[in-house]
Amino acid sequence: RRVHGGFKMGQTVARAQAPALDAIRPGSWAFPGFHSSTATWTVPAAEGKTLLSKLADSVRNNHLQHFHLRELDMQANSAKFYFYTPTIKWLDIVEIKCASQNAEQAVFDVRSFSSSFLPASLPLAPLLTFIFVIVPFGDGGQNLLHIKALSKHLVAQGVRLDEHFTFVSRTTPKRLMK
């Protein structure tokens, strides 16, 4: 199978620049609410202990296409995943953290957001994004779909999960809200 050189180069540039875009998070500076979604997941306590490792294993085994594991902290019961759009490699970040756990259940806060107006595959994107930080952009519901994809995958693995969206991007089409 032949891989187009530009695609591979863009992927390399995107992965190299992703940590910088994640650290500065220019997409969250202006126009809040246009490119992020948040949810809570409630699961039985026993499943709460293995939830993040199940997701991490699925990402490592490429069962969740376009997701990449960035961090997994079992002590803090938190994880961070990068999602690169298939072609141009915009970077969305998904953070999952256990907010509370008791004998019956565990509650996870899930946040997905777009890192920048510029794709991570664009050379010098972390620097150029300072110039373009005032450009409004929306996610078109993609961050909602990232959260839904992860929860759907967990449910398919047998996890009993109750999902409640606490905030949905203002640019999410109504058809995705179902």
Short mmCIF file of N, CA and C in Angstrom, two decimals:
data_model
loop_
_atom_site.label_atom_id
_atom_site.label_comp_id
_atom_site.label_asym_id
_atom_site.label_seq_id
_atom_site.Cartn_x
_atom_site.Cartn_y
_atom_site.Cartn_z
N ARG A 1 0.86 -1.18 0.00
CA ARG A 1 0.00 0.00 0.00
C ARG A 1 0.90 1.24 0.00
N ARG A 2 0.60 2.12 -0.87
CA ARG A 2 1.40 3.34 -1.00
C ARG A 2 0.75 4.48 -0.23
N VAL A 3 1.52 5.19 0.55
CA VAL A 3 1.01 6.33 1.31
C VAL A 3 1.50 7.60 0.64
N HIS A 4 0.60 8.53 0.40
CA HIS A 4 0.97 9.80 -0.21
C HIS A 4 1.91 10.55 0.72
N GLY A 5 2.99 11.06 0.17
CA GLY A 5 4.02 11.73 0.97
C GLY A 5 3.52 12.91 1.76
N GLY A 6 2.64 13.72 1.16
CA GLY A 6 2.10 14.89 1.85
C GLY A 6 1.27 14.52 3.05
N PHE A 7 0.49 13.44 2.93
CA PHE A 7 -0.34 12.98 4.04
C PHE A 7 0.54 12.54 5.21
N LYS A 8 1.58 11.75 4.90
CA LYS A 8 2.47 11.27 5.95
C LYS A 8 3.21 12.44 6.61
N MET A 9 3.65 13.40 5.81
CA MET A 9 4.34 14.57 6.34
C MET A 9 3.41 15.37 7.25
N GLY A 10 2.16 15.57 6.82
CA GLY A 10 1.19 16.29 7.64
C GLY A 10 0.94 15.59 8.96
N GLN A 11 0.88 14.27 8.92
CA GLN A 11 0.67 13.49 10.13
C GLN A 11 1.85 13.65 11.09
N THR A 12 3.06 13.65 10.55
CA THR A 12 4.27 13.82 11.36
C THR A 12 4.30 15.20 12.00
N VAL A 13 4.00 16.22 11.21
CA VAL A 13 3.98 17.60 11.72
C VAL A 13 2.91 17.74 12.79
N ALA A 14 1.73 17.18 12.54
CA ALA A 14 0.62 17.27 13.50
C ALA A 14 1.00 16.64 14.84
N ARG A 15 1.58 15.47 14.80
CA ARG A 15 1.96 14.79 16.04
C ARG A 15 3.08 15.52 16.78
N ALA A 16 3.96 16.17 16.03
CA ALA A 16 5.05 16.91 16.67
C ALA A 16 4.54 18.19 17.33
N GLN A 17 3.53 18.82 16.72
CA GLN A 17 3.04 20.11 17.24
C GLN A 17 1.89 19.96 18.24
N ALA A 18 1.28 18.80 18.32
CA ALA A 18 0.12 18.59 19.19
C ALA A 18 0.39 18.95 20.65
N PRO A 19 1.51 18.52 21.24
CA PRO A 19 1.74 18.88 22.65
C PRO A 19 1.78 20.39 22.88
N ALA A 20 2.34 21.15 21.93
CA ALA A 20 2.39 22.60 22.08
C ALA A 20 0.99 23.19 21.98
N LEU A 21 0.19 22.72 21.02
CA LEU A 21 -1.19 23.21 20.90
C LEU A 21 -2.01 22.84 22.14
N ASP A 22 -1.74 21.67 22.68
CA ASP A 22 -2.42 21.24 23.90
C ASP A 22 -2.02 22.13 25.08
N ALA A 23 -0.76 22.46 25.17
CA ALA A 23 -0.28 23.27 26.30
C ALA A 23 -0.83 24.69 26.27
N ILE A 24 -0.87 25.31 25.10
CA ILE A 24 -1.33 26.70 25.04
C ILE A 24 -2.83 26.82 24.80
N ARG A 25 -3.45 25.81 24.21
CA ARG A 25 -4.90 25.73 24.00
C ARG A 25 -5.52 27.03 23.48
N PRO A 26 -5.03 27.52 22.37
CA PRO A 26 -5.55 28.80 21.86
C PRO A 26 -7.03 28.76 21.51
N GLY A 27 -7.55 27.60 21.19
CA GLY A 27 -8.97 27.50 20.86
C GLY A 27 -9.90 27.83 22.01
N SER A 28 -9.38 27.84 23.22
CA SER A 28 -10.23 28.13 24.38
C SER A 28 -10.11 29.58 24.85
N TRP A 29 -9.33 30.38 24.17
CA TRP A 29 -9.14 31.77 24.59
C TRP A 29 -10.30 32.66 24.20
N ALA A 30 -10.79 32.51 23.00
CA ALA A 30 -11.85 33.39 22.50
C ALA A 30 -13.06 32.56 22.08
N PHE A 31 -14.20 33.17 22.11
CA PHE A 31 -15.45 32.54 21.68
C PHE A 31 -15.73 31.22 22.40
N PRO A 32 -15.76 31.25 23.72
CA PRO A 32 -16.06 30.02 24.46
C PRO A 32 -17.44 29.51 24.09
N GLY A 33 -17.55 28.23 24.05
CA GLY A 33 -18.84 27.62 23.75
C GLY A 33 -19.05 27.29 22.29
N PHE A 34 -18.12 27.66 21.43
CA PHE A 34 -18.28 27.38 20.01
C PHE A 34 -17.59 26.09 19.58
N HIS A 35 -16.72 25.57 20.40
CA HIS A 35 -15.96 24.40 19.97
C HIS A 35 -15.57 23.50 21.13
N SER A 36 -16.57 23.19 21.97
CA SER A 36 -16.34 22.23 23.06
C SER A 36 -17.66 21.62 23.49
N SER A 37 -17.57 20.45 24.07
CA SER A 37 -18.72 19.78 24.66
C SER A 37 -18.25 19.07 25.92
N THR A 38 -19.14 18.97 26.91
CA THR A 38 -18.81 18.27 28.15
C THR A 38 -19.95 17.33 28.52
N ALA A 39 -19.59 16.28 29.24
CA ALA A 39 -20.58 15.29 29.66
C ALA A 39 -20.14 14.68 30.98
N THR A 40 -21.08 14.01 31.61
CA THR A 40 -20.74 13.15 32.76
C THR A 40 -21.13 11.73 32.39
N TRP A 41 -20.28 10.81 32.79
CA TRP A 41 -20.56 9.39 32.64
C TRP A 41 -20.69 8.81 34.04
N THR A 42 -21.77 8.11 34.29
CA THR A 42 -21.95 7.41 35.56
C THR A 42 -21.92 5.92 35.27
N VAL A 43 -21.05 5.22 35.98
CA VAL A 43 -20.88 3.78 35.79
C VAL A 43 -20.87 3.10 37.15
N PRO A 44 -21.17 1.79 37.19
CA PRO A 44 -21.03 1.06 38.45
C PRO A 44 -19.59 1.16 38.97
N ALA A 45 -19.43 1.17 40.28
CA ALA A 45 -18.12 1.38 40.90
C ALA A 45 -17.06 0.42 40.37
N ALA A 46 -17.40 -0.84 40.21
CA ALA A 46 -16.42 -1.82 39.73
C ALA A 46 -15.93 -1.48 38.33
N GLU A 47 -16.82 -0.99 37.49
CA GLU A 47 -16.42 -0.63 36.12
C GLU A 47 -15.65 0.69 36.10
N GLY A 48 -15.87 1.53 37.10
CA GLY A 48 -15.15 2.79 37.18
C GLY A 48 -13.65 2.60 37.36
N LYS A 49 -13.29 1.48 37.98
CA LYS A 49 -11.86 1.22 38.23
C LYS A 49 -11.12 0.82 36.96
N THR A 50 -11.83 0.29 35.97
CA THR A 50 -11.17 -0.20 34.75
C THR A 50 -11.56 0.58 33.50
N LEU A 51 -12.43 1.55 33.64
CA LEU A 51 -12.96 2.28 32.49
C LEU A 51 -11.86 2.90 31.63
N LEU A 52 -10.96 3.64 32.23
CA LEU A 52 -9.93 4.34 31.48
C LEU A 52 -8.91 3.39 30.86
N SER A 53 -8.58 2.32 31.57
CA SER A 53 -7.63 1.35 30.99
C SER A 53 -8.27 0.63 29.81
N LYS A 54 -9.60 0.39 29.86
CA LYS A 54 -10.29 -0.20 28.70
C LYS A 54 -10.22 0.72 27.50
N LEU A 55 -10.46 2.00 27.72
CA LEU A 55 -10.37 2.96 26.62
C LEU A 55 -8.94 3.04 26.08
N ALA A 56 -7.97 3.11 26.98
CA ALA A 56 -6.58 3.20 26.55
C ALA A 56 -6.18 1.98 25.73
N ASP A 57 -6.58 0.79 26.17
CA ASP A 57 -6.27 -0.43 25.42
C ASP A 57 -6.93 -0.42 24.05
N SER A 58 -8.16 0.06 23.98
CA SER A 58 -8.85 0.13 22.69
C SER A 58 -8.15 1.08 21.74
N VAL A 59 -7.68 2.20 22.26
CA VAL A 59 -6.96 3.16 21.41
C VAL A 59 -5.63 2.57 20.96
N ARG A 60 -4.91 1.95 21.89
CA ARG A 60 -3.62 1.34 21.53
C ARG A 60 -3.79 0.25 20.47
N ASN A 61 -4.89 -0.48 20.54
CA ASN A 61 -5.15 -1.56 19.58
C ASN A 61 -5.88 -1.08 18.33
N ASN A 62 -5.99 0.24 18.19
CA ASN A 62 -6.59 0.89 17.02
C ASN A 62 -8.07 0.52 16.81
N HIS A 63 -8.80 0.28 17.90
CA HIS A 63 -10.24 0.02 17.80
C HIS A 63 -11.03 1.32 17.77
N LEU A 64 -10.41 2.42 18.10
CA LEU A 64 -11.04 3.74 18.06
C LEU A 64 -10.23 4.60 17.09
N GLN A 65 -10.64 4.57 15.85
CA GLN A 65 -9.89 5.22 14.79
C GLN A 65 -9.71 6.72 15.04
N HIS A 66 -8.53 7.22 14.76
CA HIS A 66 -8.15 8.62 14.85
C HIS A 66 -7.91 9.11 16.28
N PHE A 67 -8.18 8.29 17.28
CA PHE A 67 -7.88 8.65 18.67
C PHE A 67 -6.47 8.17 19.00
N HIS A 68 -5.75 8.97 19.78
CA HIS A 68 -4.41 8.61 20.22
C HIS A 68 -4.31 8.91 21.71
N LEU A 69 -3.78 7.97 22.46
CA LEU A 69 -3.61 8.15 23.89
C LEU A 69 -2.46 9.12 24.16
N ARG A 70 -2.74 10.18 24.88
CA ARG A 70 -1.70 11.13 25.26
C ARG A 70 -1.22 10.88 26.69
N GLU A 71 -2.18 10.71 27.62
CA GLU A 71 -1.84 10.49 29.03
C GLU A 71 -2.83 9.53 29.66
N LEU A 72 -2.33 8.69 30.53
CA LEU A 72 -3.16 7.82 31.34
C LEU A 72 -2.57 7.83 32.74
N ASP A 73 -3.31 8.36 33.70
CA ASP A 73 -2.85 8.44 35.09
C ASP A 73 -3.82 7.62 35.95
N MET A 74 -3.42 6.41 36.25
CA MET A 74 -4.30 5.51 37.02
C MET A 74 -4.45 5.97 38.47
N GLN A 75 -3.45 6.67 39.02
CA GLN A 75 -3.56 7.18 40.39
C GLN A 75 -4.65 8.24 40.48
N ALA A 76 -4.66 9.16 39.52
CA ALA A 76 -5.66 10.23 39.51
C ALA A 76 -6.93 9.80 38.80
N ASN A 77 -6.92 8.61 38.20
CA ASN A 77 -8.06 8.08 37.44
C ASN A 77 -8.48 9.09 36.36
N SER A 78 -7.48 9.47 35.54
CA SER A 78 -7.73 10.44 34.48
C SER A 78 -6.98 10.02 33.21
N ALA A 79 -7.46 10.52 32.08
CA ALA A 79 -6.82 10.22 30.80
C ALA A 79 -7.02 11.39 29.85
N LYS A 80 -6.12 11.47 28.88
CA LYS A 80 -6.22 12.48 27.84
C LYS A 80 -5.98 11.78 26.50
N PHE A 81 -6.87 12.06 25.55
CA PHE A 81 -6.75 11.50 24.22
C PHE A 81 -6.69 12.63 23.20
N TYR A 82 -5.89 12.43 22.17
CA TYR A 82 -5.86 13.35 21.04
C TYR A 82 -6.69 12.72 19.92
N PHE A 83 -7.46 13.55 19.24
CA PHE A 83 -8.20 13.11 18.07
C PHE A 83 -7.75 14.00 16.92
N TYR A 84 -7.19 13.36 15.90
CA TYR A 84 -6.77 14.08 14.70
C TYR A 84 -7.81 13.84 13.61
N THR A 85 -8.32 14.92 13.00
CA THR A 85 -9.27 14.73 11.90
C THR A 85 -8.56 13.96 10.79
N PRO A 86 -9.32 13.15 10.05
CA PRO A 86 -8.69 12.23 9.10
C PRO A 86 -7.78 12.86 8.03
N THR A 87 -8.16 13.96 7.45
CA THR A 87 -7.38 14.46 6.33
C THR A 87 -6.40 15.56 6.71
N ILE A 88 -6.90 16.66 7.22
CA ILE A 88 -6.05 17.82 7.43
C ILE A 88 -5.42 17.87 8.83
N LYS A 89 -5.87 17.01 9.72
CA LYS A 89 -5.27 16.85 11.05
C LYS A 89 -5.51 18.01 12.01
N TRP A 90 -6.76 18.49 12.06
CA TRP A 90 -7.10 19.39 13.16
C TRP A 90 -7.01 18.56 14.43
N LEU A 91 -6.64 19.17 15.52
CA LEU A 91 -6.46 18.46 16.78
C LEU A 91 -7.59 18.81 17.74
N ASP A 92 -8.32 17.79 18.16
CA ASP A 92 -9.29 17.91 19.24
C ASP A 92 -8.75 17.11 20.41
N ILE A 93 -9.05 17.58 21.62
CA ILE A 93 -8.52 16.96 22.83
C ILE A 93 -9.68 16.50 23.69
N VAL A 94 -9.59 15.27 24.16
CA VAL A 94 -10.62 14.71 25.04
C VAL A 94 -9.97 14.40 26.38
N GLU A 95 -10.52 14.99 27.44
CA GLU A 95 -10.01 14.76 28.79
C GLU A 95 -11.10 14.07 29.61
N ILE A 96 -10.72 13.02 30.31
CA ILE A 96 -11.66 12.26 31.13
C ILE A 96 -11.06 12.14 32.53
N LYS A 97 -11.85 12.49 33.53
CA LYS A 97 -11.35 12.44 34.91
C LYS A 97 -12.46 11.95 35.83
N CYS A 98 -12.12 11.07 36.73
CA CYS A 98 -13.09 10.60 37.72
C CYS A 98 -13.36 11.74 38.70
N ALA A 99 -14.60 12.18 38.75
CA ALA A 99 -14.98 13.29 39.62
C ALA A 99 -15.34 12.80 41.01
N SER A 100 -15.95 11.63 41.09
CA SER A 100 -16.31 11.06 42.39
C SER A 100 -16.51 9.56 42.25
N GLN A 101 -16.30 8.87 43.36
CA GLN A 101 -16.50 7.43 43.37
C GLN A 101 -16.90 7.02 44.77
N ASN A 102 -17.91 6.15 44.85
CA ASN A 102 -18.30 5.57 46.13
C ASN A 102 -18.51 4.08 45.93
N ALA A 103 -19.11 3.41 46.87
CA ALA A 103 -19.26 1.96 46.80
C ALA A 103 -20.19 1.52 45.66
N GLU A 104 -21.10 2.40 45.25
CA GLU A 104 -22.07 2.03 44.21
C GLU A 104 -21.69 2.47 42.80
N GLN A 105 -21.12 3.67 42.69
CA GLN A 105 -20.90 4.20 41.35
C GLN A 105 -19.67 5.11 41.27
N ALA A 106 -19.25 5.34 40.03
CA ALA A 106 -18.19 6.29 39.74
C ALA A 106 -18.73 7.28 38.72
N VAL A 107 -18.39 8.55 38.90
CA VAL A 107 -18.83 9.60 37.99
C VAL A 107 -17.60 10.21 37.34
N PHE A 108 -17.61 10.25 36.02
CA PHE A 108 -16.50 10.80 35.25
C PHE A 108 -16.93 12.08 34.55
N ASP A 109 -16.08 13.09 34.61
CA ASP A 109 -16.27 14.31 33.83
C ASP A 109 -15.52 14.12 32.52
N VAL A 110 -16.20 14.40 31.41
CA VAL A 110 -15.61 14.23 30.09
C VAL A 110 -15.70 15.57 29.37
N ARG A 111 -14.58 16.00 28.83
CA ARG A 111 -14.53 17.28 28.11
C ARG A 111 -13.80 17.05 26.79
N SER A 112 -14.41 17.50 25.71
CA SER A 112 -13.78 17.43 24.40
C SER A 112 -13.80 18.83 23.81
N PHE A 113 -12.66 19.27 23.27
CA PHE A 113 -12.59 20.62 22.73
C PHE A 113 -11.59 20.68 21.58
N SER A 114 -11.81 21.66 20.72
CA SER A 114 -10.90 21.90 19.60
C SER A 114 -9.73 22.73 20.09
N SER A 115 -8.53 22.35 19.68
CA SER A 115 -7.35 23.03 20.19
C SER A 115 -7.08 24.37 19.51
N SER A 116 -7.43 24.48 18.23
CA SER A 116 -7.05 25.70 17.50
C SER A 116 -7.86 25.84 16.22
N PHE A 117 -7.91 27.05 15.73
CA PHE A 117 -8.51 27.34 14.42
C PHE A 117 -7.69 26.71 13.31
N LEU A 118 -6.39 26.58 13.52
CA LEU A 118 -5.49 26.06 12.50
C LEU A 118 -5.26 24.56 12.72
N PRO A 119 -5.12 23.81 11.63
CA PRO A 119 -4.83 22.38 11.79
C PRO A 119 -3.43 22.17 12.36
N ALA A 120 -3.27 21.11 13.11
CA ALA A 120 -1.97 20.80 13.70
C ALA A 120 -0.95 20.41 12.64
N SER A 121 -1.41 20.05 11.45
CA SER A 121 -0.50 19.67 10.37
C SER A 121 0.14 20.86 9.68
N LEU A 122 -0.33 22.07 9.95
CA LEU A 122 0.23 23.27 9.35
C LEU A 122 1.53 23.61 10.06
N PRO A 123 2.64 23.66 9.33
CA PRO A 123 3.90 24.02 9.99
C PRO A 123 3.77 25.37 10.72
N LEU A 124 4.31 25.41 11.91
CA LEU A 124 4.30 26.58 12.78
C LEU A 124 2.91 26.94 13.32
N ALA A 125 1.99 26.00 13.30
CA ALA A 125 0.63 26.25 13.80
C ALA A 125 0.61 26.82 15.22
N PRO A 126 1.42 26.31 16.15
CA PRO A 126 1.36 26.89 17.50
C PRO A 126 1.72 28.38 17.53
N LEU A 127 2.60 28.81 16.66
CA LEU A 127 2.97 30.23 16.61
C LEU A 127 1.92 31.03 15.84
N LEU A 128 1.50 30.51 14.70
CA LEU A 128 0.54 31.23 13.86
C LEU A 128 -0.82 31.38 14.53
N THR A 129 -1.12 30.49 15.41
CA THR A 129 -2.43 30.53 16.06
C THR A 129 -2.61 31.79 16.90
N PHE A 130 -1.51 32.38 17.37
CA PHE A 130 -1.61 33.64 18.11
C PHE A 130 -2.18 34.75 17.23
N ILE A 131 -1.83 34.72 15.96
CA ILE A 131 -2.33 35.73 15.02
C ILE A 131 -3.81 35.51 14.75
N PHE A 132 -4.21 34.26 14.64
CA PHE A 132 -5.58 33.92 14.25
C PHE A 132 -6.51 33.64 15.42
N VAL A 133 -6.09 33.94 16.64
CA VAL A 133 -6.89 33.63 17.82
C VAL A 133 -8.22 34.38 17.82
N ILE A 134 -8.30 35.50 17.12
CA ILE A 134 -9.54 36.28 17.08
C ILE A 134 -10.52 35.78 16.02
N VAL A 135 -10.13 34.80 15.23
CA VAL A 135 -11.02 34.26 14.19
C VAL A 135 -11.99 33.28 14.85
N PRO A 136 -13.29 33.58 14.78
CA PRO A 136 -14.26 32.66 15.38
C PRO A 136 -14.36 31.38 14.55
N PHE A 137 -14.48 30.27 15.23
CA PHE A 137 -14.68 29.00 14.53
C PHE A 137 -15.53 28.10 15.40
N GLY A 138 -16.23 27.21 14.77
CA GLY A 138 -17.07 26.25 15.48
C GLY A 138 -16.59 24.84 15.22
N ASP A 139 -17.09 23.92 15.99
CA ASP A 139 -16.69 22.53 15.79
C ASP A 139 -17.71 21.74 14.98
N GLY A 140 -18.86 22.34 14.71
CA GLY A 140 -19.88 21.63 13.93
C GLY A 140 -20.37 20.36 14.60
N GLY A 141 -20.18 20.28 15.91
CA GLY A 141 -20.65 19.12 16.66
C GLY A 141 -19.64 18.00 16.79
N GLN A 142 -18.44 18.20 16.27
CA GLN A 142 -17.44 17.13 16.30
C GLN A 142 -17.06 16.71 17.72
N ASN A 143 -16.98 17.65 18.64
CA ASN A 143 -16.60 17.29 20.01
C ASN A 143 -17.69 16.47 20.70
N LEU A 144 -18.93 16.76 20.40
CA LEU A 144 -20.04 15.94 20.87
C LEU A 144 -19.89 14.51 20.33
N LEU A 145 -19.55 14.41 19.04
CA LEU A 145 -19.39 13.09 18.42
C LEU A 145 -18.21 12.31 19.00
N HIS A 146 -17.15 13.00 19.39
CA HIS A 146 -16.01 12.31 20.02
C HIS A 146 -16.45 11.65 21.34
N ILE A 147 -17.18 12.40 22.15
CA ILE A 147 -17.64 11.86 23.43
C ILE A 147 -18.59 10.69 23.19
N LYS A 148 -19.50 10.86 22.24
CA LYS A 148 -20.45 9.78 21.93
C LYS A 148 -19.73 8.53 21.40
N ALA A 149 -18.70 8.72 20.59
CA ALA A 149 -17.95 7.57 20.05
C ALA A 149 -17.28 6.78 21.17
N LEU A 150 -16.70 7.49 22.13
CA LEU A 150 -16.04 6.80 23.24
C LEU A 150 -17.05 6.06 24.11
N SER A 151 -18.17 6.71 24.43
CA SER A 151 -19.17 6.05 25.28
C SER A 151 -19.82 4.88 24.55
N LYS A 152 -20.07 5.03 23.27
CA LYS A 152 -20.66 3.94 22.48
C LYS A 152 -19.72 2.73 22.45
N HIS A 153 -18.44 3.01 22.33
CA HIS A 153 -17.45 1.93 22.33
C HIS A 153 -17.44 1.20 23.68
N LEU A 154 -17.50 1.95 24.76
CA LEU A 154 -17.53 1.33 26.09
C LEU A 154 -18.78 0.48 26.28
N VAL A 155 -19.91 1.00 25.85
CA VAL A 155 -21.17 0.24 25.97
C VAL A 155 -21.09 -1.04 25.14
N ALA A 156 -20.49 -0.96 23.95
CA ALA A 156 -20.33 -2.16 23.12
C ALA A 156 -19.42 -3.20 23.79
N GLN A 157 -18.56 -2.73 24.69
CA GLN A 157 -17.70 -3.64 25.45
C GLN A 157 -18.38 -4.16 26.71
N GLY A 158 -19.63 -3.78 26.91
CA GLY A 158 -20.39 -4.29 28.05
C GLY A 158 -20.41 -3.38 29.27
N VAL A 159 -19.86 -2.18 29.16
CA VAL A 159 -19.88 -1.24 30.28
C VAL A 159 -21.27 -0.65 30.41
N ARG A 160 -21.83 -0.68 31.62
CA ARG A 160 -23.13 -0.04 31.87
C ARG A 160 -22.86 1.43 32.17
N LEU A 161 -23.20 2.28 31.22
CA LEU A 161 -22.82 3.68 31.29
C LEU A 161 -24.04 4.56 31.06
N ASP A 162 -24.22 5.53 31.95
CA ASP A 162 -25.27 6.54 31.79
C ASP A 162 -24.56 7.84 31.41
N GLU A 163 -24.94 8.40 30.26
CA GLU A 163 -24.29 9.60 29.75
C GLU A 163 -25.24 10.78 29.82
N HIS A 164 -24.73 11.90 30.34
CA HIS A 164 -25.51 13.14 30.42
C HIS A 164 -24.63 14.28 29.92
N PHE A 165 -25.07 14.96 28.87
CA PHE A 165 -24.30 16.10 28.37
C PHE A 165 -24.61 17.32 29.20
N THR A 166 -23.55 17.94 29.72
CA THR A 166 -23.70 19.13 30.55
C THR A 166 -23.52 20.41 29.75
N PHE A 167 -22.85 20.31 28.61
CA PHE A 167 -22.70 21.45 27.71
C PHE A 167 -22.42 20.92 26.32
N VAL A 168 -23.06 21.53 25.33
CA VAL A 168 -22.84 21.15 23.93
C VAL A 168 -22.51 22.41 23.16
N SER A 169 -21.52 22.32 22.31
CA SER A 169 -21.09 23.46 21.49
C SER A 169 -22.28 24.15 20.84
N ARG A 170 -22.22 25.47 20.79
CA ARG A 170 -23.30 26.24 20.17
C ARG A 170 -23.37 26.03 18.67
N THR A 171 -22.34 25.43 18.09
CA THR A 171 -22.34 25.19 16.65
C THR A 171 -22.70 23.74 16.31
N THR A 172 -23.20 23.00 17.28
CA THR A 172 -23.62 21.62 17.03
C THR A 172 -24.97 21.62 16.32
N PRO A 173 -25.05 20.97 15.17
CA PRO A 173 -26.34 20.87 14.47
C PRO A 173 -27.36 20.12 15.32
N LYS A 174 -28.61 20.52 15.24
CA LYS A 174 -29.68 19.89 16.03
C LYS A 174 -29.81 18.40 15.75
N ARG A 175 -29.50 17.97 14.51
CA ARG A 175 -29.63 16.56 14.15
C ARG A 175 -28.68 15.67 14.96
N LEU A 176 -27.59 16.24 15.47
CA LEU A 176 -26.64 15.47 16.27
C LEU A 176 -27.04 15.37 17.74
N MET A 177 -28.02 16.14 18.13
CA MET A 177 -28.43 16.20 19.54
C MET A 177 -29.28 15.00 19.95
N LYS A 178 -29.67 14.18 19.03
CA LYS A 178 -30.55 13.03 19.32
C LYS A 178 -29.80 11.91 19.98
#
